[in-house]
Each structure stands twice: as C-alpha cells, then as structure tokens.
mmCIF file with all atom_site columns, C-alpha atoms in Angstrom:
data_model
loop_
_atom_site.group_PDB
_atom_site.id
_atom_site.type_symbol
_atom_site.label_atom_id
_atom_site.label_alt_id
_atom_site.label_comp_id
_atom_site.label_asym_id
_atom_site.label_entity_id
_atom_site.label_seq_id
_atom_site.pdbx_PDB_ins_code
_atom_site.Cartn_x
_atom_site.Cartn_y
_atom_site.Cartn_z
_atom_site.occupancy
_atom_site.B_iso_or_equiv
_atom_site.pdbx_formal_charge
_atom_site.auth_seq_id
_atom_site.auth_comp_id
_atom_site.auth_asym_id
_atom_site.auth_atom_id
_atom_site.pdbx_PDB_model_num
ATOM 1   C CA . UNK A 1 1   ? -17.262 14.393  -0.496  1.00 73.00 ? 1   UNK A CA 1
ATOM 2   C CA . UNK A 1 2   ? -15.246 13.428  2.959   1.00 84.00 ? 2   UNK A CA 1
ATOM 3   C CA . UNK A 1 3   ? -15.092 16.558  5.091   1.00 74.00 ? 3   UNK A CA 1
ATOM 4   C CA . UNK A 1 4   ? -11.816 16.359  6.410   1.00 73.00 ? 4   UNK A CA 1
ATOM 5   C CA . UNK A 1 5   ? -10.107 13.962  4.760   1.00 81.00 ? 5   UNK A CA 1
ATOM 6   C CA . UNK A 1 6   ? -6.765  15.131  6.124   1.00 75.00 ? 6   UNK A CA 1
ATOM 7   C CA . UNK A 1 7   ? -7.923  14.768  10.109  1.00 75.00 ? 7   UNK A CA 1
ATOM 8   C CA . UNK A 1 8   ? -7.233  18.741  10.765  1.00 70.00 ? 8   UNK A CA 1
ATOM 9   C CA . UNK A 1 9   ? -8.324  18.895  13.450  1.00 64.00 ? 9   UNK A CA 1
ATOM 10  C CA . UNK A 1 10  ? -8.220  15.183  14.599  1.00 59.00 ? 10  UNK A CA 1
ATOM 11  C CA . UNK A 1 11  ? -11.510 15.180  16.181  1.00 57.00 ? 11  UNK A CA 1
ATOM 12  C CA . UNK A 1 12  ? -14.978 16.441  15.289  1.00 66.00 ? 12  UNK A CA 1
ATOM 13  C CA . UNK A 1 13  ? -15.467 15.102  11.440  1.00 81.00 ? 13  UNK A CA 1
ATOM 14  C CA . UNK A 1 14  ? -15.536 11.181  12.373  1.00 88.00 ? 14  UNK A CA 1
ATOM 15  C CA . UNK A 1 15  ? -17.631 9.594   14.784  1.00 92.00 ? 15  UNK A CA 1
ATOM 16  C CA . UNK A 1 16  ? -18.429 6.498   16.573  1.00 93.00 ? 16  UNK A CA 1
ATOM 17  C CA . UNK A 1 17  ? -21.169 4.412   15.312  1.00 94.00 ? 17  UNK A CA 1
ATOM 18  C CA . UNK A 1 18  ? -23.478 3.352   17.832  1.00 91.00 ? 18  UNK A CA 1
ATOM 19  C CA . UNK A 1 19  ? -24.133 -0.221  18.061  1.00 85.00 ? 19  UNK A CA 1
ATOM 20  C CA . UNK A 1 20  ? -21.494 -0.931  15.711  1.00 80.00 ? 20  UNK A CA 1
ATOM 21  C CA . UNK A 1 21  ? -22.196 -1.449  12.286  1.00 82.00 ? 21  UNK A CA 1
ATOM 22  C CA . UNK A 1 22  ? -25.532 -2.741  12.906  1.00 90.00 ? 22  UNK A CA 1
ATOM 23  C CA . UNK A 1 23  ? -28.254 -1.575  10.721  1.00 92.00 ? 23  UNK A CA 1
ATOM 24  C CA . UNK A 1 24  ? -29.871 1.400   12.771  1.00 91.00 ? 24  UNK A CA 1
ATOM 25  C CA . UNK A 1 25  ? -26.800 2.805   14.093  1.00 93.00 ? 25  UNK A CA 1
ATOM 26  C CA . UNK A 1 26  ? -25.967 6.152   14.305  1.00 93.00 ? 26  UNK A CA 1
ATOM 27  C CA . UNK A 1 27  ? -23.103 8.404   14.528  1.00 93.00 ? 27  UNK A CA 1
ATOM 28  C CA . UNK A 1 28  ? -22.037 8.799   18.154  1.00 90.00 ? 28  UNK A CA 1
ATOM 29  C CA . UNK A 1 29  ? -19.389 10.881  19.863  1.00 90.00 ? 29  UNK A CA 1
ATOM 30  C CA . UNK A 1 30  ? -16.686 12.699  17.686  1.00 87.00 ? 30  UNK A CA 1
ATOM 31  C CA . UNK A 1 31  ? -13.395 10.688  17.409  1.00 86.00 ? 31  UNK A CA 1
ATOM 32  C CA . UNK A 1 32  ? -10.312 11.743  18.584  1.00 80.00 ? 32  UNK A CA 1
ATOM 33  C CA . UNK A 1 33  ? -8.060  9.827   16.087  1.00 81.00 ? 33  UNK A CA 1
ATOM 34  C CA . UNK A 1 34  ? -4.141  9.417   16.879  1.00 80.00 ? 34  UNK A CA 1
ATOM 35  C CA . UNK A 1 35  ? -1.988  11.082  14.573  1.00 80.00 ? 35  UNK A CA 1
ATOM 36  C CA . UNK A 1 36  ? 0.854   9.066   13.406  1.00 80.00 ? 36  UNK A CA 1
ATOM 37  C CA . UNK A 1 37  ? 4.440   10.732  11.876  1.00 68.00 ? 37  UNK A CA 1
ATOM 38  C CA . UNK A 1 38  ? 4.546   7.715   9.386   1.00 62.00 ? 38  UNK A CA 1
ATOM 39  C CA . UNK A 1 39  ? 4.093   4.353   8.633   1.00 65.00 ? 39  UNK A CA 1
ATOM 40  C CA . UNK A 1 40  ? 7.134   2.176   9.224   1.00 57.00 ? 40  UNK A CA 1
ATOM 41  C CA . UNK A 1 41  ? 9.753   3.469   6.872   1.00 49.00 ? 41  UNK A CA 1
ATOM 42  C CA . UNK A 1 42  ? 6.869   5.365   4.983   1.00 55.00 ? 42  UNK A CA 1
ATOM 43  C CA . UNK A 1 43  ? 6.672   9.049   5.647   1.00 54.00 ? 43  UNK A CA 1
ATOM 44  C CA . UNK A 1 44  ? 3.318   11.028  5.423   1.00 55.00 ? 44  UNK A CA 1
ATOM 45  C CA . UNK A 1 45  ? 2.323   11.252  2.282   1.00 57.00 ? 45  UNK A CA 1
ATOM 46  C CA . UNK A 1 46  ? 2.787   14.500  0.728   1.00 62.00 ? 46  UNK A CA 1
ATOM 47  C CA . UNK A 1 47  ? 1.923   16.380  3.761   1.00 64.00 ? 47  UNK A CA 1
ATOM 48  C CA . UNK A 1 48  ? -1.282  14.229  4.255   1.00 77.00 ? 48  UNK A CA 1
ATOM 49  C CA . UNK A 1 49  ? -1.894  13.338  7.941   1.00 81.00 ? 49  UNK A CA 1
ATOM 50  C CA . UNK A 1 50  ? -1.484  9.408   8.932   1.00 85.00 ? 50  UNK A CA 1
ATOM 51  C CA . UNK A 1 51  ? -3.623  8.361   11.664  1.00 86.00 ? 51  UNK A CA 1
ATOM 52  C CA . UNK A 1 52  ? -3.327  5.150   13.576  1.00 88.00 ? 52  UNK A CA 1
ATOM 53  C CA . UNK A 1 53  ? -6.474  2.984   14.268  1.00 91.00 ? 53  UNK A CA 1
ATOM 54  C CA . UNK A 1 54  ? -6.482  0.218   16.913  1.00 90.00 ? 54  UNK A CA 1
ATOM 55  C CA . UNK A 1 55  ? -9.530  -0.174  18.133  1.00 90.00 ? 55  UNK A CA 1
ATOM 56  C CA . UNK A 1 56  ? -12.885 -2.581  17.500  1.00 91.00 ? 56  UNK A CA 1
ATOM 57  C CA . UNK A 1 57  ? -15.213 0.513   17.537  1.00 92.00 ? 57  UNK A CA 1
ATOM 58  C CA . UNK A 1 58  ? -16.291 1.328   13.835  1.00 94.00 ? 58  UNK A CA 1
ATOM 59  C CA . UNK A 1 59  ? -15.995 4.988   12.539  1.00 94.00 ? 59  UNK A CA 1
ATOM 60  C CA . UNK A 1 60  ? -17.922 7.129   9.739   1.00 95.00 ? 60  UNK A CA 1
ATOM 61  C CA . UNK A 1 61  ? -17.181 10.194  8.311   1.00 93.00 ? 61  UNK A CA 1
ATOM 62  C CA . UNK A 1 62  ? -19.339 13.411  8.563   1.00 92.00 ? 62  UNK A CA 1
ATOM 63  C CA . UNK A 1 63  ? -22.860 12.411  6.477   1.00 95.00 ? 63  UNK A CA 1
ATOM 64  C CA . UNK A 1 64  ? -23.427 14.068  2.911   1.00 94.00 ? 64  UNK A CA 1
ATOM 65  C CA . UNK A 1 65  ? -26.738 14.608  1.879   1.00 96.00 ? 65  UNK A CA 1
ATOM 66  C CA . UNK A 1 66  ? -27.740 12.208  -1.483  1.00 97.00 ? 66  UNK A CA 1
ATOM 67  C CA . UNK A 1 67  ? -30.429 10.345  -2.870  1.00 96.00 ? 67  UNK A CA 1
ATOM 68  C CA . UNK A 1 68  ? -31.748 6.967   -3.533  1.00 97.00 ? 68  UNK A CA 1
ATOM 69  C CA . UNK A 1 69  ? -30.031 5.499   -6.922  1.00 97.00 ? 69  UNK A CA 1
ATOM 70  C CA . UNK A 1 70  ? -27.100 7.414   -6.886  1.00 97.00 ? 70  UNK A CA 1
ATOM 71  C CA . UNK A 1 71  ? -23.872 5.627   -7.493  1.00 98.00 ? 71  UNK A CA 1
ATOM 72  C CA . UNK A 1 72  ? -20.641 6.036   -5.113  1.00 97.00 ? 72  UNK A CA 1
ATOM 73  C CA . UNK A 1 73  ? -17.140 5.066   -5.257  1.00 97.00 ? 73  UNK A CA 1
ATOM 74  C CA . UNK A 1 74  ? -14.240 5.449   -2.280  1.00 96.00 ? 74  UNK A CA 1
ATOM 75  C CA . UNK A 1 75  ? -10.930 4.956   -1.460  1.00 95.00 ? 75  UNK A CA 1
ATOM 76  C CA . UNK A 1 76  ? -8.281  4.792   1.015   1.00 94.00 ? 76  UNK A CA 1
ATOM 77  C CA . UNK A 1 77  ? -4.592  4.436   1.562   1.00 92.00 ? 77  UNK A CA 1
ATOM 78  C CA . UNK A 1 78  ? -3.854  1.639   4.307   1.00 92.00 ? 78  UNK A CA 1
ATOM 79  C CA . UNK A 1 79  ? -1.204  -0.403  5.502   1.00 91.00 ? 79  UNK A CA 1
ATOM 80  C CA . UNK A 1 80  ? -0.014  -3.012  8.931   1.00 90.00 ? 80  UNK A CA 1
ATOM 81  C CA . UNK A 1 81  ? 2.394   -2.760  11.147  1.00 83.00 ? 81  UNK A CA 1
ATOM 82  C CA . UNK A 1 82  ? 3.887   -4.548  12.988  1.00 82.00 ? 82  UNK A CA 1
ATOM 83  C CA . UNK A 1 83  ? 1.978   -7.683  12.151  1.00 83.00 ? 83  UNK A CA 1
ATOM 84  C CA . UNK A 1 84  ? -0.574  -8.720  15.136  1.00 87.00 ? 84  UNK A CA 1
ATOM 85  C CA . UNK A 1 85  ? -0.742  -11.890 16.762  1.00 87.00 ? 85  UNK A CA 1
ATOM 86  C CA . UNK A 1 86  ? -4.244  -12.843 16.480  1.00 89.00 ? 86  UNK A CA 1
ATOM 87  C CA . UNK A 1 87  ? -5.885  -12.205 13.026  1.00 91.00 ? 87  UNK A CA 1
ATOM 88  C CA . UNK A 1 88  ? -7.901  -8.848  12.571  1.00 91.00 ? 88  UNK A CA 1
ATOM 89  C CA . UNK A 1 89  ? -9.666  -7.350  9.595   1.00 93.00 ? 89  UNK A CA 1
ATOM 90  C CA . UNK A 1 90  ? -9.879  -3.608  8.426   1.00 94.00 ? 90  UNK A CA 1
ATOM 91  C CA . UNK A 1 91  ? -12.835 -2.836  6.088   1.00 94.00 ? 91  UNK A CA 1
ATOM 92  C CA . UNK A 1 92  ? -13.297 0.497   4.170   1.00 96.00 ? 92  UNK A CA 1
ATOM 93  C CA . UNK A 1 93  ? -17.373 0.975   3.268   1.00 95.00 ? 93  UNK A CA 1
ATOM 94  C CA . UNK A 1 94  ? -19.658 3.328   1.786   1.00 97.00 ? 94  UNK A CA 1
ATOM 95  C CA . UNK A 1 95  ? -22.392 3.724   4.472   1.00 97.00 ? 95  UNK A CA 1
ATOM 96  C CA . UNK A 1 96  ? -25.616 4.538   3.430   1.00 98.00 ? 96  UNK A CA 1
ATOM 97  C CA . UNK A 1 97  ? -28.349 6.340   6.109   1.00 97.00 ? 97  UNK A CA 1
ATOM 98  C CA . UNK A 1 98  ? -31.711 7.021   6.124   1.00 97.00 ? 98  UNK A CA 1
ATOM 99  C CA . UNK A 1 99  ? -33.494 10.793  6.784   1.00 97.00 ? 99  UNK A CA 1
ATOM 100 C CA . UNK A 1 100 ? -33.439 9.692   10.558  1.00 97.00 ? 100 UNK A CA 1
ATOM 101 C CA . UNK A 1 101 ? -29.418 9.582   10.301  1.00 97.00 ? 101 UNK A CA 1
ATOM 102 C CA . UNK A 1 102 ? -29.833 6.114   10.759  1.00 97.00 ? 102 UNK A CA 1
ATOM 103 C CA . UNK A 1 103 ? -27.690 3.324   8.985   1.00 97.00 ? 103 UNK A CA 1
ATOM 104 C CA . UNK A 1 104 ? -29.383 1.612   6.694   1.00 97.00 ? 104 UNK A CA 1
ATOM 105 C CA . UNK A 1 105 ? -26.404 -0.584  5.129   1.00 96.00 ? 105 UNK A CA 1
ATOM 106 C CA . UNK A 1 106 ? -22.953 -0.148  4.382   1.00 96.00 ? 106 UNK A CA 1
ATOM 107 C CA . UNK A 1 107 ? -21.223 -1.763  1.003   1.00 95.00 ? 107 UNK A CA 1
ATOM 108 C CA . UNK A 1 108 ? -17.808 -2.666  0.833   1.00 93.00 ? 108 UNK A CA 1
ATOM 109 C CA . UNK A 1 109 ? -15.169 -4.884  -1.441  1.00 90.00 ? 109 UNK A CA 1
ATOM 110 C CA . UNK A 1 110 ? -14.459 -7.255  1.436   1.00 88.00 ? 110 UNK A CA 1
ATOM 111 C CA . UNK A 1 111 ? -11.592 -7.012  3.844   1.00 92.00 ? 111 UNK A CA 1
ATOM 112 C CA . UNK A 1 112 ? -8.868  -4.775  2.824   1.00 92.00 ? 112 UNK A CA 1
ATOM 113 C CA . UNK A 1 113 ? -6.522  -5.828  5.472   1.00 92.00 ? 113 UNK A CA 1
ATOM 114 C CA . UNK A 1 114 ? -6.764  -9.342  6.865   1.00 92.00 ? 114 UNK A CA 1
ATOM 115 C CA . UNK A 1 115 ? -5.026  -11.826 8.902   1.00 90.00 ? 115 UNK A CA 1
ATOM 116 C CA . UNK A 1 116 ? -1.606  -11.789 11.266  1.00 90.00 ? 116 UNK A CA 1
ATOM 117 C CA . UNK A 1 117 ? 0.728   -10.404 8.545   1.00 88.00 ? 117 UNK A CA 1
ATOM 118 C CA . UNK A 1 118 ? 2.282   -6.885  8.086   1.00 88.00 ? 118 UNK A CA 1
ATOM 119 C CA . UNK A 1 119 ? 1.098   -5.416  4.913   1.00 88.00 ? 119 UNK A CA 1
ATOM 120 C CA . UNK A 1 120 ? 2.559   -2.261  3.056   1.00 85.00 ? 120 UNK A CA 1
ATOM 121 C CA . UNK A 1 121 ? 0.762   0.797   2.644   1.00 87.00 ? 121 UNK A CA 1
ATOM 122 C CA . UNK A 1 122 ? -1.372  0.946   -0.502  1.00 90.00 ? 122 UNK A CA 1
ATOM 123 C CA . UNK A 1 123 ? -4.378  2.244   -2.192  1.00 93.00 ? 123 UNK A CA 1
ATOM 124 C CA . UNK A 1 124 ? -7.867  0.403   -1.933  1.00 95.00 ? 124 UNK A CA 1
ATOM 125 C CA . UNK A 1 125 ? -11.010 1.276   -3.621  1.00 96.00 ? 125 UNK A CA 1
ATOM 126 C CA . UNK A 1 126 ? -14.581 0.600   -3.227  1.00 96.00 ? 126 UNK A CA 1
ATOM 127 C CA . UNK A 1 127 ? -16.535 0.973   -6.527  1.00 97.00 ? 127 UNK A CA 1
ATOM 128 C CA . UNK A 1 128 ? -19.855 1.138   -8.387  1.00 98.00 ? 128 UNK A CA 1
ATOM 129 C CA . UNK A 1 129 ? -22.525 0.566   -4.866  1.00 97.00 ? 129 UNK A CA 1
ATOM 130 C CA . UNK A 1 130 ? -25.657 2.320   -5.466  1.00 98.00 ? 130 UNK A CA 1
ATOM 131 C CA . UNK A 1 131 ? -27.825 3.933   -2.655  1.00 98.00 ? 131 UNK A CA 1
ATOM 132 C CA . UNK A 1 132 ? -30.524 1.824   -1.660  1.00 98.00 ? 132 UNK A CA 1
ATOM 133 C CA . UNK A 1 133 ? -34.071 2.523   -1.131  1.00 98.00 ? 133 UNK A CA 1
ATOM 134 C CA . UNK A 1 134 ? -34.421 5.461   1.553   1.00 98.00 ? 134 UNK A CA 1
ATOM 135 C CA . UNK A 1 135 ? -30.943 6.575   1.408   1.00 98.00 ? 135 UNK A CA 1
ATOM 136 C CA . UNK A 1 136 ? -30.912 10.199  2.260   1.00 98.00 ? 136 UNK A CA 1
ATOM 137 C CA . UNK A 1 137 ? -27.398 10.584  3.515   1.00 97.00 ? 137 UNK A CA 1
ATOM 138 C CA . UNK A 1 138 ? -23.871 8.571   2.490   1.00 97.00 ? 138 UNK A CA 1
ATOM 139 C CA . UNK A 1 139 ? -20.794 8.400   4.269   1.00 96.00 ? 139 UNK A CA 1
ATOM 140 C CA . UNK A 1 140 ? -17.680 6.381   4.261   1.00 96.00 ? 140 UNK A CA 1
ATOM 141 C CA . UNK A 1 141 ? -16.671 3.834   7.277   1.00 96.00 ? 141 UNK A CA 1
ATOM 142 C CA . UNK A 1 142 ? -13.675 2.453   8.636   1.00 94.00 ? 142 UNK A CA 1
ATOM 143 C CA . UNK A 1 143 ? -14.490 -1.126  10.651  1.00 93.00 ? 143 UNK A CA 1
ATOM 144 C CA . UNK A 1 144 ? -12.100 -2.967  12.480  1.00 91.00 ? 144 UNK A CA 1
ATOM 145 C CA . UNK A 1 145 ? -12.982 -6.913  13.878  1.00 89.00 ? 145 UNK A CA 1
ATOM 146 C CA . UNK A 1 146 ? -11.051 -6.284  16.871  1.00 88.00 ? 146 UNK A CA 1
ATOM 147 C CA . UNK A 1 147 ? -8.348  -3.999  18.475  1.00 88.00 ? 147 UNK A CA 1
ATOM 148 C CA . UNK A 1 148 ? -5.781  -6.686  18.284  1.00 89.00 ? 148 UNK A CA 1
ATOM 149 C CA . UNK A 1 149 ? -4.055  -4.566  15.563  1.00 90.00 ? 149 UNK A CA 1
ATOM 150 C CA . UNK A 1 150 ? -2.813  -1.008  14.645  1.00 89.00 ? 150 UNK A CA 1
ATOM 151 C CA . UNK A 1 151 ? -3.613  0.022   10.874  1.00 92.00 ? 151 UNK A CA 1
ATOM 152 C CA . UNK A 1 152 ? -2.637  3.215   9.726   1.00 90.00 ? 152 UNK A CA 1
ATOM 153 C CA . UNK A 1 153 ? -4.920  5.069   7.039   1.00 91.00 ? 153 UNK A CA 1
ATOM 154 C CA . UNK A 1 154 ? -4.864  8.324   5.408   1.00 89.00 ? 154 UNK A CA 1
ATOM 155 C CA . UNK A 1 155 ? -6.702  10.227  2.444   1.00 90.00 ? 155 UNK A CA 1
ATOM 156 C CA . UNK A 1 156 ? -10.117 8.580   2.988   1.00 92.00 ? 156 UNK A CA 1
ATOM 157 C CA . UNK A 1 157 ? -12.132 9.614   -0.240  1.00 93.00 ? 157 UNK A CA 1
ATOM 158 C CA . UNK A 1 158 ? -15.576 9.239   -1.355  1.00 95.00 ? 158 UNK A CA 1
ATOM 159 C CA . UNK A 1 159 ? -16.707 10.643  -4.716  1.00 95.00 ? 159 UNK A CA 1
ATOM 160 C CA . UNK A 1 160 ? -20.410 10.110  -6.964  1.00 95.00 ? 160 UNK A CA 1
ATOM 161 C CA . UNK A 1 161 ? -19.774 7.924   -9.933  1.00 96.00 ? 161 UNK A CA 1
ATOM 162 C CA . UNK A 1 162 ? -18.813 3.980   -11.027 1.00 97.00 ? 162 UNK A CA 1
ATOM 163 C CA . UNK A 1 163 ? -14.849 4.673   -10.261 1.00 97.00 ? 163 UNK A CA 1
ATOM 164 C CA . UNK A 1 164 ? -12.907 6.115   -7.632  1.00 95.00 ? 164 UNK A CA 1
ATOM 165 C CA . UNK A 1 165 ? -11.799 9.929   -8.379  1.00 93.00 ? 165 UNK A CA 1
ATOM 166 C CA . UNK A 1 166 ? -8.670  11.000  -8.155  1.00 91.00 ? 166 UNK A CA 1
ATOM 167 C CA . UNK A 1 167 ? -7.632  12.161  -4.189  1.00 89.00 ? 167 UNK A CA 1
ATOM 168 C CA . UNK A 1 168 ? -8.475  15.967  -3.200  1.00 83.00 ? 168 UNK A CA 1
ATOM 169 C CA . UNK A 1 169 ? -7.733  16.687  0.339   1.00 81.00 ? 169 UNK A CA 1
ATOM 170 C CA . UNK A 1 170 ? -10.057 18.660  2.372   1.00 80.00 ? 170 UNK A CA 1
ATOM 171 C CA . UNK A 1 171 ? -9.293  20.307  5.804   1.00 76.00 ? 171 UNK A CA 1
ATOM 172 C CA . UNK A 1 172 ? -11.576 21.240  8.727   1.00 70.00 ? 172 UNK A CA 1
ATOM 173 C CA . UNK A 1 173 ? -14.713 20.666  9.737   1.00 58.00 ? 173 UNK A CA 1
ATOM 174 C CA . UNK A 1 174 ? -16.644 22.376  7.386   1.00 48.00 ? 174 UNK A CA 1
ATOM 175 C CA . UNK A 1 175 ? -18.834 20.593  4.734   1.00 40.00 ? 175 UNK A CA 1
ATOM 176 C CA . UNK A 1 176 ? -17.942 23.594  2.219   1.00 38.00 ? 176 UNK A CA 1
ATOM 177 C CA . UNK A 1 177 ? -14.238 22.495  2.143   1.00 33.00 ? 177 UNK A CA 1
ATOM 178 C CA . UNK A 1 178 ? -15.209 19.062  0.647   1.00 34.00 ? 178 UNK A CA 1
ATOM 179 C CA . UNK A 1 179 ? -14.917 18.539  -3.173  1.00 37.00 ? 179 UNK A CA 1
ATOM 180 C CA . UNK A 1 180 ? -18.046 16.881  -4.765  1.00 37.00 ? 180 UNK A CA 1
ATOM 181 C CA . UNK A 1 181 ? -17.522 15.455  -7.981  1.00 34.00 ? 181 UNK A CA 1
ATOM 182 C CA . UNK A 1 182 ? -20.583 14.761  -10.313 1.00 32.00 ? 182 UNK A CA 1
ATOM 183 C CA . UNK A 1 183 ? -21.320 12.650  -13.204 1.00 28.00 ? 183 UNK A CA 1
#
C-alpha cells in the first residue's frame, strides 16, 4: 500500500508533514530524498533503493483510502552509520488521516533507532494498529527527533492485517503500482 516503496523516482510520492507530526498536519511539499548506494558494508538489498534521512522533518508516504476500524501493520528496513554525537531518535509510524487529509493520530512501536550508537541494518515492524474513528486515509510516516543523525532506510511497507506482510516492491508514482493485501 506504499506507492513507490522503491523511491523511484526519488520525489513526488513522499511528502513533508506541515506542522511536524502534530494533529491536524497535512501532507505538504514533495520530498526529494537522497539516494544512497548502500549502508556502510551493506550493499543495496536485491536492487532495492536505499535513501539517507538526515533531517528533523517528518515525511509521509502518499495517502491511501481506508475506513475506521481496519487493522494495519507496517515494516521498514533501517540502519544508522556513522554514530551521531547527539542522541537522535528515528521512529516509523502508521498515520491515520481524516477526510480533509488532516492527520488524526499516529501509531508506532516506539523509536526504532535511538541514541548515539551505530545501528546495523535490520527490519522493524509496527503491527496490529486499528484505524480510529473518522479515519479516511492511511500512510506510513518517517519521523526524526533532530537532524543530528543520518539513517538509511529502504523497503517501507504497509498492509492490512495484524501482522506485517513480506515486502513487495512498488515503483513510480501511480497508486495502481501498489500491492494491497486484504484479510
């Protein structure tokens, strides 16, 4: 359900959140993500594009239509190198939006990467999150607490259901390229 999970093209399918991650934020300007060729000694995974994320701006994937009460899960592959000098948190969230495309709330499992240490690449999941009342759209959100660290991310994924599904790549700006898994 994430349009362009392969970040190809690098812009036009992910958007900066107006007003940070506050309730009422909207999807603003398109994010022109910086492509990375790999992560430290970790090459691009099976051709998946890796991007670097080094700002305090929160970003959302394109919004996908949904309804109240549906259950969602998400996953992402992320790592941090080199280690920052100031503690910085990276969080991966499921965003729930109202019919006016304003952020209602976000749901996560907490900071997936936090602190000042190097963090090897691994898969993180956010699972079994129910869309609250008045939900009309859903997305995934990448959130940083500051611009003091560079994290590398790839393979963002969102699906319906209580468990994160295996990753399925999507390309381009068309929502028809997304893979929707129903339960």
